[in-house]
Each structure stands twice: as C-alpha cells, then as structure tokens.
CSV table of C-alpha atoms in Angstrom, one decimal:
chain,number,residue,atom,x,y,z
A,1,UNK,CA,77.2,53.2,160.9
A,2,UNK,CA,80.2,51.3,162.5
A,3,UNK,CA,80.2,49.7,165.8
A,4,UNK,CA,82.1,51.3,168.7
A,5,UNK,CA,82.7,50.8,172.6
A,6,UNK,CA,79.8,53.3,173.2
A,7,UNK,CA,77.6,51.9,170.7
A,8,UNK,CA,77.2,52.7,166.8
A,9,UNK,CA,79.2,55.8,165.6
A,10,UNK,CA,77.9,57.8,162.6
A,11,UNK,CA,80.4,58.1,159.6
A,12,UNK,CA,79.7,61.7,159.7
A,13,UNK,CA,81.2,62.9,162.8
A,14,UNK,CA,79.1,65.0,165.3
A,15,UNK,CA,81.2,66.4,168.2
A,16,UNK,CA,78.4,67.1,170.1
A,17,UNK,CA,76.6,63.7,169.9
A,18,UNK,CA,79.9,61.9,170.4
A,19,UNK,CA,80.6,63.9,173.4
A,20,UNK,CA,77.2,63.2,175.0
A,21,UNK,CA,77.4,59.6,174.0
A,22,UNK,CA,80.8,59.1,175.5
A,23,UNK,CA,79.7,60.9,178.7
A,24,UNK,CA,76.7,58.8,178.8
A,25,UNK,CA,78.7,55.6,178.4
A,26,UNK,CA,81.4,56.6,181.4
A,27,UNK,CA,78.3,57.5,183.6
A,28,UNK,CA,76.1,54.3,183.1
A,29,UNK,CA,79.1,52.1,183.2
A,30,UNK,CA,80.6,54.2,186.2
A,31,UNK,CA,83.9,54.0,184.5
A,32,UNK,CA,85.6,56.7,186.6
A,33,UNK,CA,84.6,55.0,189.9
A,34,UNK,CA,85.5,51.4,188.8
A,35,UNK,CA,89.0,52.8,187.9
A,36,UNK,CA,89.6,54.5,191.3
A,37,UNK,CA,88.2,51.5,193.2
A,38,UNK,CA,90.6,49.2,191.2
A,39,UNK,CA,93.6,51.3,192.3
A,40,UNK,CA,92.6,51.9,195.8
A,41,UNK,CA,95.2,49.8,197.4
A,42,UNK,CA,97.9,51.0,195.1
A,43,UNK,CA,100.9,53.7,196.0
A,44,UNK,CA,99.3,56.8,196.3
A,45,UNK,CA,100.1,59.9,194.1
A,46,UNK,CA,98.7,63.3,195.4
A,47,UNK,CA,97.8,65.9,192.9
A,48,UNK,CA,97.0,69.5,194.1
A,49,UNK,CA,94.7,71.1,191.9
A,50,UNK,CA,95.4,74.9,192.0
A,51,UNK,CA,92.0,76.4,192.2
A,52,UNK,CA,90.6,78.8,189.5
A,53,UNK,CA,88.8,81.8,190.4
A,54,UNK,CA,85.1,81.5,190.2
A,55,UNK,CA,84.4,85.2,188.8
A,56,UNK,CA,83.2,84.2,185.5
A,57,UNK,CA,82.2,81.3,183.2
A,58,UNK,CA,84.8,79.0,182.0
A,59,UNK,CA,87.2,80.3,179.1
A,60,UNK,CA,89.8,78.7,176.9
A,61,UNK,CA,92.6,79.3,179.4
A,62,UNK,CA,90.9,77.2,182.2
A,63,UNK,CA,90.2,74.5,179.6
A,64,UNK,CA,93.8,74.3,178.5
A,65,UNK,CA,95.1,74.2,182.2
A,66,UNK,CA,92.7,71.4,183.3
A,67,UNK,CA,93.3,69.2,180.1
A,68,UNK,CA,97.1,69.4,180.8
A,69,UNK,CA,96.3,68.5,184.6
A,70,UNK,CA,94.0,65.6,183.3
A,71,UNK,CA,97.0,64.4,181.1
A,72,UNK,CA,99.3,64.1,184.1
A,73,UNK,CA,96.6,62.5,186.3
A,74,UNK,CA,95.7,59.9,183.4
A,75,UNK,CA,99.5,59.0,183.0
A,76,UNK,CA,99.8,58.2,186.9
A,77,UNK,CA,96.8,56.0,186.9
A,78,UNK,CA,98.0,54.3,183.8
A,79,UNK,CA,101.4,53.7,185.8
A,80,UNK,CA,99.1,52.0,188.5
A,81,UNK,CA,98.9,55.1,191.3
A,82,UNK,CA,96.1,55.6,193.4
A,83,UNK,CA,95.8,59.4,192.5
A,84,UNK,CA,94.1,62.0,194.8
A,85,UNK,CA,92.4,64.1,192.4
A,86,UNK,CA,90.3,66.5,194.2
A,87,UNK,CA,89.5,69.6,192.1
A,88,UNK,CA,89.3,73.0,193.6
A,89,UNK,CA,87.8,76.5,193.4
A,90,UNK,CA,88.9,79.7,194.8
A,91,UNK,CA,85.5,81.0,195.9
A,92,UNK,CA,86.2,84.1,198.4
A,93,UNK,CA,88.2,87.2,198.4
A,94,UNK,CA,88.5,90.2,196.3
A,95,UNK,CA,87.9,88.7,192.9
A,96,UNK,CA,84.5,87.6,193.7
A,97,UNK,CA,83.8,90.6,195.9
A,98,UNK,CA,84.7,93.2,193.3
A,99,UNK,CA,82.2,91.3,190.9
A,100,UNK,CA,79.6,91.7,193.1
A,101,UNK,CA,80.5,95.5,194.0
A,102,UNK,CA,80.2,96.0,190.4
A,103,UNK,CA,76.9,94.8,190.1
A,104,UNK,CA,75.4,96.7,192.8
A,105,UNK,CA,77.2,99.8,191.6
A,106,UNK,CA,79.3,100.3,194.9
A,107,UNK,CA,81.8,103.2,194.9
A,108,UNK,CA,83.7,102.1,198.0
A,109,UNK,CA,84.4,99.4,200.4
A,110,UNK,CA,82.3,101.3,203.4
A,111,UNK,CA,79.2,101.1,200.8
A,112,UNK,CA,79.1,97.5,201.5
A,113,UNK,CA,78.3,98.2,205.3
A,114,UNK,CA,76.4,101.5,204.7
A,115,UNK,CA,74.5,100.8,201.6
A,116,UNK,CA,73.9,97.0,201.2
A,117,UNK,CA,74.6,95.6,204.5
A,118,UNK,CA,77.3,92.8,205.2
A,119,UNK,CA,74.6,89.9,205.3
A,120,UNK,CA,73.3,90.5,201.9
A,121,UNK,CA,76.6,91.2,200.4
A,122,UNK,CA,78.1,87.8,201.6
A,123,UNK,CA,75.0,85.9,200.2
A,124,UNK,CA,75.5,87.6,196.9
A,125,UNK,CA,79.0,86.7,196.9
A,126,UNK,CA,78.3,83.0,197.7
A,127,UNK,CA,75.3,82.8,195.0
A,128,UNK,CA,77.7,84.1,192.4
A,129,UNK,CA,80.6,82.0,193.4
A,130,UNK,CA,78.1,78.7,193.5
A,131,UNK,CA,76.6,79.6,189.9
A,132,UNK,CA,80.1,79.8,188.3
A,133,UNK,CA,81.5,76.7,190.3
A,134,UNK,CA,78.4,74.8,188.5
A,135,UNK,CA,79.1,76.3,185.1
A,136,UNK,CA,83.0,75.6,185.4
A,137,UNK,CA,82.2,71.9,186.3
A,138,UNK,CA,79.9,71.4,183.8
A,139,UNK,CA,82.3,72.4,180.9
A,140,UNK,CA,85.2,70.6,182.5
A,141,UNK,CA,83.3,67.4,182.7
A,142,UNK,CA,82.0,67.9,179.0
A,143,UNK,CA,85.8,68.1,178.1
A,144,UNK,CA,86.2,64.7,179.4
A,145,UNK,CA,88.6,65.6,182.4
A,146,UNK,CA,88.4,62.8,185.0
A,147,UNK,CA,88.6,64.4,188.7
A,148,UNK,CA,86.5,63.8,191.9
A,149,UNK,CA,83.8,66.4,190.7
A,150,UNK,CA,81.4,65.2,193.4
A,151,UNK,CA,84.0,66.3,196.0
A,152,UNK,CA,85.6,69.4,195.0
A,153,UNK,CA,87.0,71.8,197.7
A,154,UNK,CA,85.6,75.2,197.8
A,155,UNK,CA,87.8,77.8,199.8
A,156,UNK,CA,84.7,79.6,201.6
A,157,UNK,CA,83.4,76.3,203.2
A,158,UNK,CA,83.9,75.9,206.9
A,159,UNK,CA,86.0,72.6,206.4
A,160,UNK,CA,88.5,74.3,203.9
A,161,UNK,CA,88.9,77.5,206.3
A,162,UNK,CA,89.4,75.3,209.5
A,163,UNK,CA,92.2,73.2,207.6
A,164,UNK,CA,93.8,76.5,207.1
A,165,UNK,CA,93.6,77.5,210.7
A,166,UNK,CA,94.7,74.1,211.7
A,167,UNK,CA,98.0,74.5,209.4
A,168,UNK,CA,98.5,77.9,211.0
A,169,UNK,CA,98.2,76.4,214.6
A,170,UNK,CA,100.7,73.5,213.6
A,171,UNK,CA,103.1,76.3,212.3
A,172,UNK,CA,102.7,78.2,215.5
A,173,UNK,CA,103.3,74.8,217.5
A,174,UNK,CA,106.6,74.4,215.7
A,175,UNK,CA,107.6,78.0,216.4
A,176,UNK,CA,107.6,78.9,212.5
A,177,UNK,CA,105.7,82.1,212.9
A,178,UNK,CA,107.0,85.6,213.7
A,179,UNK,CA,105.6,88.9,214.0
A,180,UNK,CA,107.4,91.5,212.0
A,181,UNK,CA,106.6,94.6,209.4
A,182,UNK,CA,107.1,94.1,205.6
A,183,UNK,CA,106.3,96.7,202.9
A,184,UNK,CA,103.7,95.7,200.3
A,185,UNK,CA,101.9,97.3,197.3
A,186,UNK,CA,98.8,98.6,198.6
A,187,UNK,CA,95.3,99.4,196.6
A,188,UNK,CA,93.7,102.2,198.4
A,189,UNK,CA,90.4,101.6,196.6
A,190,UNK,CA,90.2,98.0,197.4
A,191,UNK,CA,92.1,98.7,200.7
A,192,UNK,CA,94.1,95.5,200.4
A,193,UNK,CA,97.7,94.2,199.6
A,194,UNK,CA,98.4,93.4,196.1
A,195,UNK,CA,100.5,90.1,195.3
A,196,UNK,CA,103.7,90.4,193.6
A,197,UNK,CA,102.4,88.9,190.2
A,198,UNK,CA,99.3,91.3,190.4
A,199,UNK,CA,101.8,94.5,190.4
A,200,UNK,CA,104.0,92.7,187.8
A,201,UNK,CA,101.4,92.6,185.3
A,202,UNK,CA,99.9,96.0,185.9
A,203,UNK,CA,102.4,98.8,185.3
A,204,UNK,CA,101.2,101.6,183.4
A,205,UNK,CA,102.8,104.6,181.8
A,206,UNK,CA,101.8,107.6,183.5
A,207,UNK,CA,102.8,111.4,183.8
A,208,UNK,CA,104.1,112.4,187.4
A,209,UNK,CA,106.1,115.3,189.2
A,210,UNK,CA,109.8,115.0,189.0
A,211,UNK,CA,111.1,117.1,191.6
A,212,UNK,CA,114.8,118.0,193.1
A,213,UNK,CA,115.1,118.6,196.5
A,214,UNK,CA,117.8,120.3,198.7
A,215,UNK,CA,118.3,118.7,201.9
A,216,UNK,CA,120.4,121.0,204.3
A,217,UNK,CA,123.4,119.4,206.0
A,218,UNK,CA,123.4,119.7,210.0
A,219,UNK,CA,127.1,120.2,210.5
A,220,UNK,CA,127.8,122.2,207.2
A,221,UNK,CA,125.2,125.1,206.9
A,222,UNK,CA,124.9,126.2,203.3
A,223,UNK,CA,125.6,122.6,202.1
A,224,UNK,CA,122.8,120.5,200.6
A,225,UNK,CA,122.5,116.8,199.6
A,226,UNK,CA,120.4,117.0,196.6
A,227,UNK,CA,117.7,114.3,196.0
A,228,UNK,CA,115.4,113.4,193.3
A,229,UNK,CA,112.0,111.7,193.6
A,230,UNK,CA,108.8,111.2,191.3
A,231,UNK,CA,106.6,110.6,194.5
A,232,UNK,CA,106.6,113.8,196.5
A,233,UNK,CA,104.1,112.6,198.7
A,234,UNK,CA,106.6,110.0,200.2
A,235,UNK,CA,108.6,113.0,201.6
A,236,UNK,CA,106.7,113.3,204.9
A,237,UNK,CA,108.2,109.7,205.7
A,238,UNK,CA,111.7,110.5,204.5
A,239,UNK,CA,114.1,109.0,207.1
A,240,UNK,CA,117.2,108.7,205.2
A,241,UNK,CA,119.3,109.0,201.9
A,242,UNK,CA,121.3,106.2,200.2
A,243,UNK,CA,124.3,106.8,198.4
A,244,UNK,CA,126.6,104.5,196.6
A,245,UNK,CA,129.8,103.5,198.8
A,246,UNK,CA,132.2,103.0,195.8
A,247,UNK,CA,131.0,105.8,193.4
A,248,UNK,CA,132.7,109.3,193.4
A,249,UNK,CA,130.6,112.3,194.8
A,250,UNK,CA,131.1,115.9,194.4
A,251,UNK,CA,130.2,119.2,196.1
A,252,UNK,CA,129.6,121.7,193.4
A,253,UNK,CA,128.6,125.2,193.6
A,254,UNK,CA,125.8,126.3,191.0
A,255,UNK,CA,123.7,129.4,191.0
A,256,UNK,CA,124.7,130.1,194.5
A,257,UNK,CA,123.9,126.6,196.0
A,258,UNK,CA,126.4,124.4,197.3
A,259,UNK,CA,125.1,120.6,196.2
A,260,UNK,CA,126.3,117.3,196.9
A,261,UNK,CA,125.4,114.7,194.1
A,262,UNK,CA,127.1,111.7,192.3
A,263,UNK,CA,129.9,112.8,189.9
A,264,UNK,CA,128.6,110.5,187.1
A,265,UNK,CA,125.2,112.5,187.2
A,266,UNK,CA,126.5,116.0,187.1
A,267,UNK,CA,125.9,116.5,183.4
A,268,UNK,CA,122.4,115.1,183.3
A,269,UNK,CA,121.2,116.8,186.6
A,270,UNK,CA,122.8,120.2,185.7
A,271,UNK,CA,121.7,120.3,182.3
A,272,UNK,CA,124.5,122.5,180.8
A,273,UNK,CA,124.4,124.9,183.9
A,274,UNK,CA,128.1,126.1,184.8
A,275,UNK,CA,129.4,124.9,188.1
A,276,UNK,CA,132.5,124.9,190.2
A,277,UNK,CA,133.8,121.8,191.8
A,278,UNK,CA,134.6,122.4,195.5
A,279,UNK,CA,135.3,119.0,196.9
A,280,UNK,CA,135.2,115.1,195.8
A,281,UNK,CA,135.2,112.1,197.9
A,282,UNK,CA,133.8,108.5,197.7
A,283,UNK,CA,130.3,107.9,198.6
A,284,UNK,CA,131.3,105.8,201.7
A,285,UNK,CA,133.1,109.0,203.4
A,286,UNK,CA,129.4,110.8,203.4
A,287,UNK,CA,128.1,107.8,205.5
A,288,UNK,CA,126.4,109.0,208.6
A,289,UNK,CA,126.2,112.8,207.6
A,290,UNK,CA,122.9,114.2,209.1
A,291,UNK,CA,120.8,116.6,207.4
A,292,UNK,CA,117.3,118.4,208.3
A,293,UNK,CA,114.4,117.0,206.9
A,294,UNK,CA,112.7,119.1,204.5
A,295,UNK,CA,109.1,118.8,206.0
A,296,UNK,CA,110.1,119.0,209.6
A,297,UNK,CA,107.9,121.6,210.7
A,298,UNK,CA,104.9,120.2,208.5
A,299,UNK,CA,105.4,116.4,209.9
A,300,UNK,CA,107.1,116.6,213.1
A,301,UNK,CA,106.4,112.8,213.6
A,302,UNK,CA,109.0,111.9,211.5
A,303,UNK,CA,111.7,113.6,213.7
A,304,UNK,CA,113.6,111.2,215.9
A,305,UNK,CA,117.1,110.1,217.1
A,306,UNK,CA,119.4,108.5,214.5
A,307,UNK,CA,117.1,109.6,211.6
A,308,UNK,CA,117.9,111.9,208.6
A,309,UNK,CA,121.4,110.6,207.8
A,310,UNK,CA,123.4,109.1,205.1
A,311,UNK,CA,123.3,105.3,204.5
A,312,UNK,CA,125.1,103.2,202.1
A,313,UNK,CA,123.7,100.9,199.5
A,314,UNK,CA,125.6,99.5,196.5
A,315,UNK,CA,122.5,97.6,195.5
A,316,UNK,CA,119.9,100.0,195.1
A,317,UNK,CA,121.7,103.4,194.1
A,318,UNK,CA,121.9,103.7,190.3
A,319,UNK,CA,123.8,106.0,188.3
A,320,UNK,CA,121.4,105.9,185.4
A,321,UNK,CA,118.9,108.3,186.9
A,322,UNK,CA,118.3,110.8,189.6
A,323,UNK,CA,121.2,112.4,191.5
A,324,UNK,CA,122.9,109.3,192.9
A,325,UNK,CA,121.6,110.4,196.4
A,326,UNK,CA,118.3,108.2,197.0
A,327,UNK,CA,115.4,109.6,199.0
A,328,UNK,CA,114.6,106.9,201.5
A,329,UNK,CA,111.3,106.4,203.3
A,330,UNK,CA,111.2,102.8,204.9
A,331,UNK,CA,107.6,102.6,205.3
A,332,UNK,CA,107.0,103.3,201.5
A,333,UNK,CA,109.4,101.2,199.5
A,334,UNK,CA,110.7,97.3,199.7
A,335,UNK,CA,114.3,98.5,198.9
A,336,UNK,CA,114.1,101.4,201.5
A,337,UNK,CA,112.6,99.2,204.1
A,338,UNK,CA,115.3,96.7,203.7
A,339,UNK,CA,118.2,99.1,203.8
A,340,UNK,CA,116.4,101.2,206.7
A,341,UNK,CA,116.2,98.1,208.5
A,342,UNK,CA,119.7,97.4,208.4
A,343,UNK,CA,120.3,100.9,209.7
A,344,UNK,CA,117.9,100.6,212.4
A,345,UNK,CA,115.3,102.9,211.1
A,346,UNK,CA,111.5,102.5,211.7
A,347,UNK,CA,109.0,102.1,208.9
A,348,UNK,CA,107.3,105.0,209.3
A,349,UNK,CA,104.1,105.1,207.2
A,350,UNK,CA,101.6,108.0,207.9
A,351,UNK,CA,99.0,106.7,205.5
A,352,UNK,CA,95.7,104.9,206.2
A,353,UNK,CA,94.3,101.9,204.1
A,354,UNK,CA,92.2,104.6,202.1
A,355,UNK,CA,95.2,106.2,200.9
A,356,UNK,CA,95.0,109.3,202.9
A,357,UNK,CA,97.5,110.9,205.4
A,358,UNK,CA,96.7,109.9,209.1
A,359,UNK,CA,97.2,112.8,211.9
A,360,UNK,CA,101.0,111.6,212.0
A,361,UNK,CA,101.5,113.6,208.8
A,362,UNK,CA,100.8,116.8,210.6
A,363,UNK,CA,99.6,119.6,208.2
A,364,UNK,CA,98.8,116.8,205.4
A,365,UNK,CA,96.5,114.9,207.7
A,366,UNK,CA,93.4,113.6,205.8
A,367,UNK,CA,94.7,114.7,202.5
A,368,UNK,CA,94.8,111.7,199.6
A,369,UNK,CA,98.4,111.2,199.0
A,370,UNK,CA,98.2,112.0,195.5
A,371,UNK,CA,96.4,115.3,196.1
A,372,UNK,CA,99.2,116.0,198.6
A,373,UNK,CA,101.8,116.2,195.9
A,374,UNK,CA,101.2,119.7,195.0
A,375,UNK,CA,100.8,120.8,198.5
A,376,UNK,CA,104.2,119.3,199.2
A,377,UNK,CA,105.8,120.9,196.4
A,378,UNK,CA,104.6,124.4,197.4
A,379,UNK,CA,105.9,123.7,200.9
A,380,UNK,CA,109.0,123.1,199.2
A,381,UNK,CA,109.2,125.8,197.1
A,382,UNK,CA,108.4,128.4,200.0
A,383,UNK,CA,111.4,127.1,202.0
A,384,UNK,CA,113.8,127.4,199.0
A,385,UNK,CA,114.2,123.7,199.0
A,386,UNK,CA,112.8,122.9,195.8
A,387,UNK,CA,115.8,123.1,193.3
A,388,UNK,CA,114.0,122.1,190.2
A,389,UNK,CA,110.4,120.8,189.1
A,390,UNK,CA,109.6,119.0,186.0
A,391,UNK,CA,107.1,116.1,184.9
A,392,UNK,CA,107.9,112.7,183.8
A,393,UNK,CA,106.4,109.8,182.1
A,394,UNK,CA,107.3,106.6,183.7
A,395,UNK,CA,106.0,103.1,184.6
A,396,UNK,CA,104.0,102.8,187.6
A,397,UNK,CA,102.1,99.9,189.3
A,398,UNK,CA,98.3,99.9,189.4
A,399,UNK,CA,95.7,97.6,191.0
A,400,UNK,CA,94.3,95.4,188.2
A,401,UNK,CA,90.9,95.6,189.6
C-alpha cells in the first residue's frame, strides 16, 4: 500500500474502489464548493451546457461530451475565472413524449386525449424524465465531472419556461419579432415540424412515382410545358413552373404532342423517340407565359389571379434531371416558397397536420397525401395530361421517430 491524497492506494488498481474513494474525499472535504468559493470574486466565465435529451440512460456519447466540457471548465477555473457551470437537461417535447407513447402502445397523437388522458400522460412524461435525469447525473458525477449538480436547469420546470417567455417578451419590446410563413418539413404521425438536422440525418432510399405532366399554354392552344415530379400529391398546390433564364428551351413535336422543355434534356426525356424541333428560345423568353392548372376542375381553390405562369430561377432549375421546367408548389417546398414569394405567389398548402388533404383540395379532401398519388395520376390520365409514368428510386426525408 502507498499513501495518497485520498488515503492509502492499493498496488493493484481497482477502478471502482479508486473512483469511490476519490468521490468520497471530494464530498467529505467539500472540494468543489471550496473551489467555487475561492473564485467567487474573480472575473466571470459563463459556460452554457447544451442539454442532453433524457430519453434513456447515459451512453458513451454523453460521457464523451460532458468530459470535453469538464476539460474546458477546469481550464478556465485554473486560469482563475469564476465559472458558471450549471448543467442542463432537455426534459420536454417529442423525444420524451414518443418514449411514453411507445410504452403505452398509442397509435396516434389523438390517443393521448381519447385513450390515456392528458393528465396521466404528462405525469408519466415527468416521471420518465426525472428518472433519467437522476440516472445521467449519477453516472456523470462518477466520471468526476465538476458541475453544479445540485442546481441543474430542467426545461419542463416553470422557472425555465418563464425565462423563455421573458426572452420572447424582450424580443417583442425590441421589435425583433414578425409574423410570416415558412415552409418546413413535417411529420404527419407526430404532427409537428422537423428540425433541419433531423431531416438531414434521416434520408432513406424509397420507390416513388415518376411522372411527366403536360401543362396546356393559355395563349397557344395545342402547346404544352412538360414538367416532371416524383410527388404527384403536390400537384393540387401547383401555382407556377420554374425555368432557367440562361438555358435554351425548345418546342418539339413528338407523337403528335407539342412540348416545351430544356434543350439539354431532350435526349434523356424523349428516350430515343423521333421528334421535330419547331422553335428554340432562351428560358427568360418564357417568363410570364400562362398555363392551365392540370387539376383545375378537381381543386378549384388553387385558381387565382397571376398564378400558373412561368417563373425564372437560375438557382433551382437543374439540367441533370427532369425536363428543365420545374413544377412549383410554394406551399410544399422551401425552394418553391422562396421563388414563389419573389413572384408574389401565396403558400397554398391544402394539407392538415395529419397529412390529409383539407376541403381546399376539392375532390381529394380527407385523402392521405400518399394515398392520393394514384388518384391524381388517374385523373391526369383521363384528361390526356399524363405524358409518361414511371417509378424511381430516390432519397426521401423521413421522421427519425
């Protein structure tokens, strides 16, 4: 045995024994508290602890994260700073709710009210969160991490929630808040928006419809703009078509149809069919041309002044896929929304939080948007506006929950 600052240490290292002896020594001698007291009048250093979700027991990622933070905090203490080191836990919101929904075998958000009851559900969420806060704190303490474990901030506590409202109030007083629309990814099962990082991490390869649709030009009967989409369900919200201002477009006659599409996409789209070029022009020459919405009889709410015309976008029109004429639904896509706003188009989105069409969608009201794909395709086919139908494997965002 050899003497040490915590007493005698065994020549054979026992990590569990050593850990406990060190923690006991720190606790008995109030080492953390004495260090804080010694630095109380020194310059302040604020460390904001980004809170982990309390959806499970601590894992190696959390241990690594907190250890790195502990290194930074100790460094600034050694430099003589009075460090604000309050730990935090993210206790509310969907991560915890989803875990409780699974434990109760709930099939939808409505089951919370109709099957379990809001009061019980909230109580279960709080209990689950508190249990994991205690479990995570216990492990992090045992790792020797020095933070103010007796005074963590918990996001479901009133004092934290009130601080958020105070911040919003201050922003309003400074006139930093404004009301506007924004297109975001949405989970119809969770009935909530998805953060950007959630979507980025959850793209999966799926098989979808790939259809080419003819849009009849108003001023030139018998001529069509040819668009391509893998999301037929967004066509009831179509309000425009984007083309590239600096790329050549052609009017070609193929199999009796007169179609406008990008010259660079001719061979890929026509797939060896014989065609005759009738006209050629730059994309910017198409700006403002009006067309008839393909589902105007089925979804009359999409009809309005200055809608269904050609828009210009060099940024969002690619020559690597599609026809070079991009179906634009400002209520269903971030890029569509950006370009649509520039042209004064509304963000028309006839879909409810559960992913079903609203009455604004006319014929398709109450249909799940994914179930509506086939119905919409059949309607286009009946109008002779479906030029080609295929399937495609592509990457599509999913909710990680």
